PDB file of C-alpha atoms in Angstrom:
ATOM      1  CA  UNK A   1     -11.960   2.783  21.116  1.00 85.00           C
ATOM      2  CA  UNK A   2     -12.515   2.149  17.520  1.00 91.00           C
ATOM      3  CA  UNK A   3     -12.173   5.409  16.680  1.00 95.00           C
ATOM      4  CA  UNK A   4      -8.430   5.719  18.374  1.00 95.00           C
ATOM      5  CA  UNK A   5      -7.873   2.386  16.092  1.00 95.00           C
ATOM      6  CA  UNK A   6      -8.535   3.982  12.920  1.00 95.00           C
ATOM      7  CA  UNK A   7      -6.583   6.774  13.763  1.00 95.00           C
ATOM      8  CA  UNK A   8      -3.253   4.764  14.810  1.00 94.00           C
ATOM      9  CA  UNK A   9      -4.598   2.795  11.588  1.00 94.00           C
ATOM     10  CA  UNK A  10      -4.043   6.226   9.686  1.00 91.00           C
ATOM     11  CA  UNK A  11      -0.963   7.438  11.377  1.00 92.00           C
ATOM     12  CA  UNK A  12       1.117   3.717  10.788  1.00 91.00           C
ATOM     13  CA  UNK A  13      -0.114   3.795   6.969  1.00 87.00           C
ATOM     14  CA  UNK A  14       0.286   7.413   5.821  1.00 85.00           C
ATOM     15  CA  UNK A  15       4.352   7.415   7.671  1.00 89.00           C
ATOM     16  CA  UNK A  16       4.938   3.767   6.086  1.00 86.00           C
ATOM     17  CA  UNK A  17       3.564   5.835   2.909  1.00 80.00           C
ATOM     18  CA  UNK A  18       5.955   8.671   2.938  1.00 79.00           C
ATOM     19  CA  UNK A  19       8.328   6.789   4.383  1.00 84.00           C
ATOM     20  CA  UNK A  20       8.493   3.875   2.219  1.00 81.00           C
ATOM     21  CA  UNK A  21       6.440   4.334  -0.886  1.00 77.00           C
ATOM     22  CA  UNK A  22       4.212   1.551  -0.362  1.00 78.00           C
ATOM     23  CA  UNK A  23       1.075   3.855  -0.091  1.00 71.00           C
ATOM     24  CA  UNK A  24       0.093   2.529   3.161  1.00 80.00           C
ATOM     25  CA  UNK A  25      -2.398  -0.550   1.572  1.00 86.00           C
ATOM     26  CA  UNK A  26       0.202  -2.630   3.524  1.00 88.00           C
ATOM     27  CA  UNK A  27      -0.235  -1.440   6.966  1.00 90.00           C
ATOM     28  CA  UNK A  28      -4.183  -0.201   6.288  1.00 92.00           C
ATOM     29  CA  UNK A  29      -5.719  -3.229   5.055  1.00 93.00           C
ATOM     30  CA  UNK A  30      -4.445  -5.988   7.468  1.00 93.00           C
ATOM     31  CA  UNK A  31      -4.753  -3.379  10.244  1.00 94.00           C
ATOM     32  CA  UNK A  32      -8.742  -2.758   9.429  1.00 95.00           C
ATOM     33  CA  UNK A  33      -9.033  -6.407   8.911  1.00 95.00           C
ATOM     34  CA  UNK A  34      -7.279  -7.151  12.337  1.00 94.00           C
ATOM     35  CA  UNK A  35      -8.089  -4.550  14.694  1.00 95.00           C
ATOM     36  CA  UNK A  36     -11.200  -3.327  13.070  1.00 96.00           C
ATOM     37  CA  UNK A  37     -12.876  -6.312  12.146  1.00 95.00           C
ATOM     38  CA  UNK A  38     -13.497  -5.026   8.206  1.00 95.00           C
ATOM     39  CA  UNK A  39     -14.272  -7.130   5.823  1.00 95.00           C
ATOM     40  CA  UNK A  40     -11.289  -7.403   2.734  1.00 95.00           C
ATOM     41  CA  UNK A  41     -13.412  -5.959   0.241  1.00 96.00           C
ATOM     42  CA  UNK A  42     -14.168  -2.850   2.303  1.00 96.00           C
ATOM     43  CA  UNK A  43     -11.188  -2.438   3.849  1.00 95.00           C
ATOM     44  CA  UNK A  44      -9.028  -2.577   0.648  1.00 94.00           C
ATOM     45  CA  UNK A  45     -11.412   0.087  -0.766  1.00 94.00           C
ATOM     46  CA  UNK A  46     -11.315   2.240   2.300  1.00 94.00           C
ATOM     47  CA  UNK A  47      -7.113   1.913   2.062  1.00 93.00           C
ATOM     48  CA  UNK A  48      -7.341   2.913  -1.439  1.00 92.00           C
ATOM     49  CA  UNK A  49      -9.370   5.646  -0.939  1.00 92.00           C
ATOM     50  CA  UNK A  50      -6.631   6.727   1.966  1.00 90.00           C
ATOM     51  CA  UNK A  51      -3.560   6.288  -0.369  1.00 89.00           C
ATOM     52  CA  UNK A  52      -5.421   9.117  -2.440  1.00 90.00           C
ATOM     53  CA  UNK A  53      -4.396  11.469  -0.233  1.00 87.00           C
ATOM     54  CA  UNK A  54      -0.896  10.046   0.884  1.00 85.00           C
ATOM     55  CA  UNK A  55       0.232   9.562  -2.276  1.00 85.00           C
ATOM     56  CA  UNK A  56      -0.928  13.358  -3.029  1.00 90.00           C
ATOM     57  CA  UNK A  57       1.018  14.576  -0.303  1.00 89.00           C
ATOM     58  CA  UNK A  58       4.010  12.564  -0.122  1.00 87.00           C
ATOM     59  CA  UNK A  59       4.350  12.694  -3.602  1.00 90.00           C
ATOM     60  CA  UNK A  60       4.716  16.190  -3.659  1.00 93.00           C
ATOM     61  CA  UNK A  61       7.296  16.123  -0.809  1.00 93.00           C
ATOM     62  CA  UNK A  62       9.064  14.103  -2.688  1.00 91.00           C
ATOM     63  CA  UNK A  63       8.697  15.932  -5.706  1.00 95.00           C
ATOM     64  CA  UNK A  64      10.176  19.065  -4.110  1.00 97.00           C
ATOM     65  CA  UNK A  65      13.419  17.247  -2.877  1.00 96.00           C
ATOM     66  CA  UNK A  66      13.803  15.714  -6.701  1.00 96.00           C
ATOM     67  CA  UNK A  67      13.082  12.179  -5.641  1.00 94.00           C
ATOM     68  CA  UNK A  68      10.367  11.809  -8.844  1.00 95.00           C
ATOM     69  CA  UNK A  69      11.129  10.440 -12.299  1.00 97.00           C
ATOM     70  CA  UNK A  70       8.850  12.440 -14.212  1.00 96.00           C
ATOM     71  CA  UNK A  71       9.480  10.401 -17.368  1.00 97.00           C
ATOM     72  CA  UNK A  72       9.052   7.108 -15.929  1.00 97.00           C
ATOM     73  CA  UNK A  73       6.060   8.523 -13.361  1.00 95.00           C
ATOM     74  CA  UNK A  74       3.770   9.160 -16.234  1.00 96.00           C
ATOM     75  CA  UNK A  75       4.893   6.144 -18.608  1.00 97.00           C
ATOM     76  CA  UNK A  76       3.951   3.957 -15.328  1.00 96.00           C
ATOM     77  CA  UNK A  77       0.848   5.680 -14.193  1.00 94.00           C
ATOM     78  CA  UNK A  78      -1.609   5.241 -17.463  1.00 96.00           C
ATOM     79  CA  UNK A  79      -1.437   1.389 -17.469  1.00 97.00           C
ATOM     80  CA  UNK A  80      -1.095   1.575 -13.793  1.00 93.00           C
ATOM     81  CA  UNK A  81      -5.060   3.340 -13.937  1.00 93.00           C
ATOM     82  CA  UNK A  82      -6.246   0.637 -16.423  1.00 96.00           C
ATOM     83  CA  UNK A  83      -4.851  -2.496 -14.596  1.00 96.00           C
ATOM     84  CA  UNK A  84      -6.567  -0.513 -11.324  1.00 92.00           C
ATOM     85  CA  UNK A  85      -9.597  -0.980 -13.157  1.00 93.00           C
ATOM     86  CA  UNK A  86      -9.038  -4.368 -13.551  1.00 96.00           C
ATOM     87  CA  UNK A  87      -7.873  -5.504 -10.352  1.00 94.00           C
ATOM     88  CA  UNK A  88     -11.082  -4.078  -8.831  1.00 94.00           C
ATOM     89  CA  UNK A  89     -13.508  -6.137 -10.988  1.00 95.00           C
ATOM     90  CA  UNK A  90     -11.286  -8.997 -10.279  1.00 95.00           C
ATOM     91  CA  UNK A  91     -11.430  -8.178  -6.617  1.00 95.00           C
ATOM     92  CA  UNK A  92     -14.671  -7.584  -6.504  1.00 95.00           C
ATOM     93  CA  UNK A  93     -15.596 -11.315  -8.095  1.00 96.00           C
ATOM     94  CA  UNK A  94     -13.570 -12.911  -5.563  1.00 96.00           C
ATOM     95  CA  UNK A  95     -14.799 -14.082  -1.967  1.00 96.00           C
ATOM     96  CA  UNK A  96     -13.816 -12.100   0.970  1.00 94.00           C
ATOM     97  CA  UNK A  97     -11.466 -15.402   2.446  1.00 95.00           C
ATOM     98  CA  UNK A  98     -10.098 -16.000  -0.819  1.00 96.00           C
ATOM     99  CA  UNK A  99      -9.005 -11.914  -1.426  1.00 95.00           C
ATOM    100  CA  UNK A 100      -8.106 -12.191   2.117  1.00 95.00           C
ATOM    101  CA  UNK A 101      -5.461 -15.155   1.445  1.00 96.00           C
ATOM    102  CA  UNK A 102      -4.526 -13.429  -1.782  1.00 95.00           C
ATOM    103  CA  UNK A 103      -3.754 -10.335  -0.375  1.00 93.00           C
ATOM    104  CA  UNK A 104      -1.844 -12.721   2.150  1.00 94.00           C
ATOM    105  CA  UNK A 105       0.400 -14.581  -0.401  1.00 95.00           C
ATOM    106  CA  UNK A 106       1.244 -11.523  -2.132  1.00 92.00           C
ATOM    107  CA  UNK A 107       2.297  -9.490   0.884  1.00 90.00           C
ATOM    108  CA  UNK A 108       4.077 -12.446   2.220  1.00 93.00           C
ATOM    109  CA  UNK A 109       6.371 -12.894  -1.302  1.00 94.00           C
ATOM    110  CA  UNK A 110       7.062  -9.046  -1.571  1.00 89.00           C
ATOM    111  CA  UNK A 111       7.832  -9.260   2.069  1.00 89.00           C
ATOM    112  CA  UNK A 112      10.479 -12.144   1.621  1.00 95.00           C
ATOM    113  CA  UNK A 113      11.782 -10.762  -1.867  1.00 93.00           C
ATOM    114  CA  UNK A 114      12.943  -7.456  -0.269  1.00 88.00           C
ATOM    115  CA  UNK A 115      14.837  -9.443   2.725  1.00 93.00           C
ATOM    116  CA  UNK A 116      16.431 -10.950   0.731  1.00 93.00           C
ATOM    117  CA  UNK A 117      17.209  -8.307  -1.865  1.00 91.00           C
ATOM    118  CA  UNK A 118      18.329  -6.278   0.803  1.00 91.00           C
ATOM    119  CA  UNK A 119      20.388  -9.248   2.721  1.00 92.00           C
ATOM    120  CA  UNK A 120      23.008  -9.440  -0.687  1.00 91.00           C
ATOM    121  CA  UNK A 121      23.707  -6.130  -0.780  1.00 81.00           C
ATOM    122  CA  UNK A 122      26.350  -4.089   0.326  1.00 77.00           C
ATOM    123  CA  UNK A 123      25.474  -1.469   2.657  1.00 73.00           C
ATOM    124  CA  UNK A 124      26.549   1.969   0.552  1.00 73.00           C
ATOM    125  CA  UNK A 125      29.088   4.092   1.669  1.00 67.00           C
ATOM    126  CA  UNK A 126      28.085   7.939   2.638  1.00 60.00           C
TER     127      UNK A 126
END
């Protein structure tokens, strides 16, 4: 049964990460967590190493349809690799609860910032 898990797990991520851009760390890591029973530390480095490979491939499909800002792609990606670094010493020094309600708060904001983003504006015309 786990083994169906993980790959619903894998399915919901890598189409939220094509889909949405999000890489799939949203749907992975509280999915492992939940239905898997993972501890945070793991299962944030086993949805990182799975956003390797979505990101690959959906950035290429998105690539091809000329959805990628080169220019502002590889301006964003260098300090993106050093604050990756960073992030997973700091995760790394945390408790698995406390990353856990991190992880938690975060979500939850980003979550509630896009509502209501999305809420005030007006839906574009086609």
């Amino acid at each position: 049964m786990e083994v169906l898990w993980e790959l619903l797990i894998g399915v919901a991520g890598g189409f939220a990460g094509g889909l949405l851009g999000i890489g799939g760390g949203a749907i992975y890591v509280p999915a492992m967590v939940i239905l898997l029973d993972t501890d945070q530390h793991l299962a944030q480095g086993a949805s990182l190493a799975a956003i390797i490979a979505t990101g690959i491939v959906a950035t290429f499909a998105h690539y091809r349809r000329g959805n990628v800002d080169v220019q502002v792609a590889t301006r964003v990606a260098p300090p993106a690799v050093i604050a990756g670094f960073a992030g997973a010493f700091a995760a790394d020094a945390l408790d698995a609860i406390v990353l856990q309600r991190v992880f938690a708060v975060v979500v939850v904001y980003f979550a509630l910032s896009m509502i209501a983003g999305a809420l005030r504006k007006e839906p574009s015309a086609s």
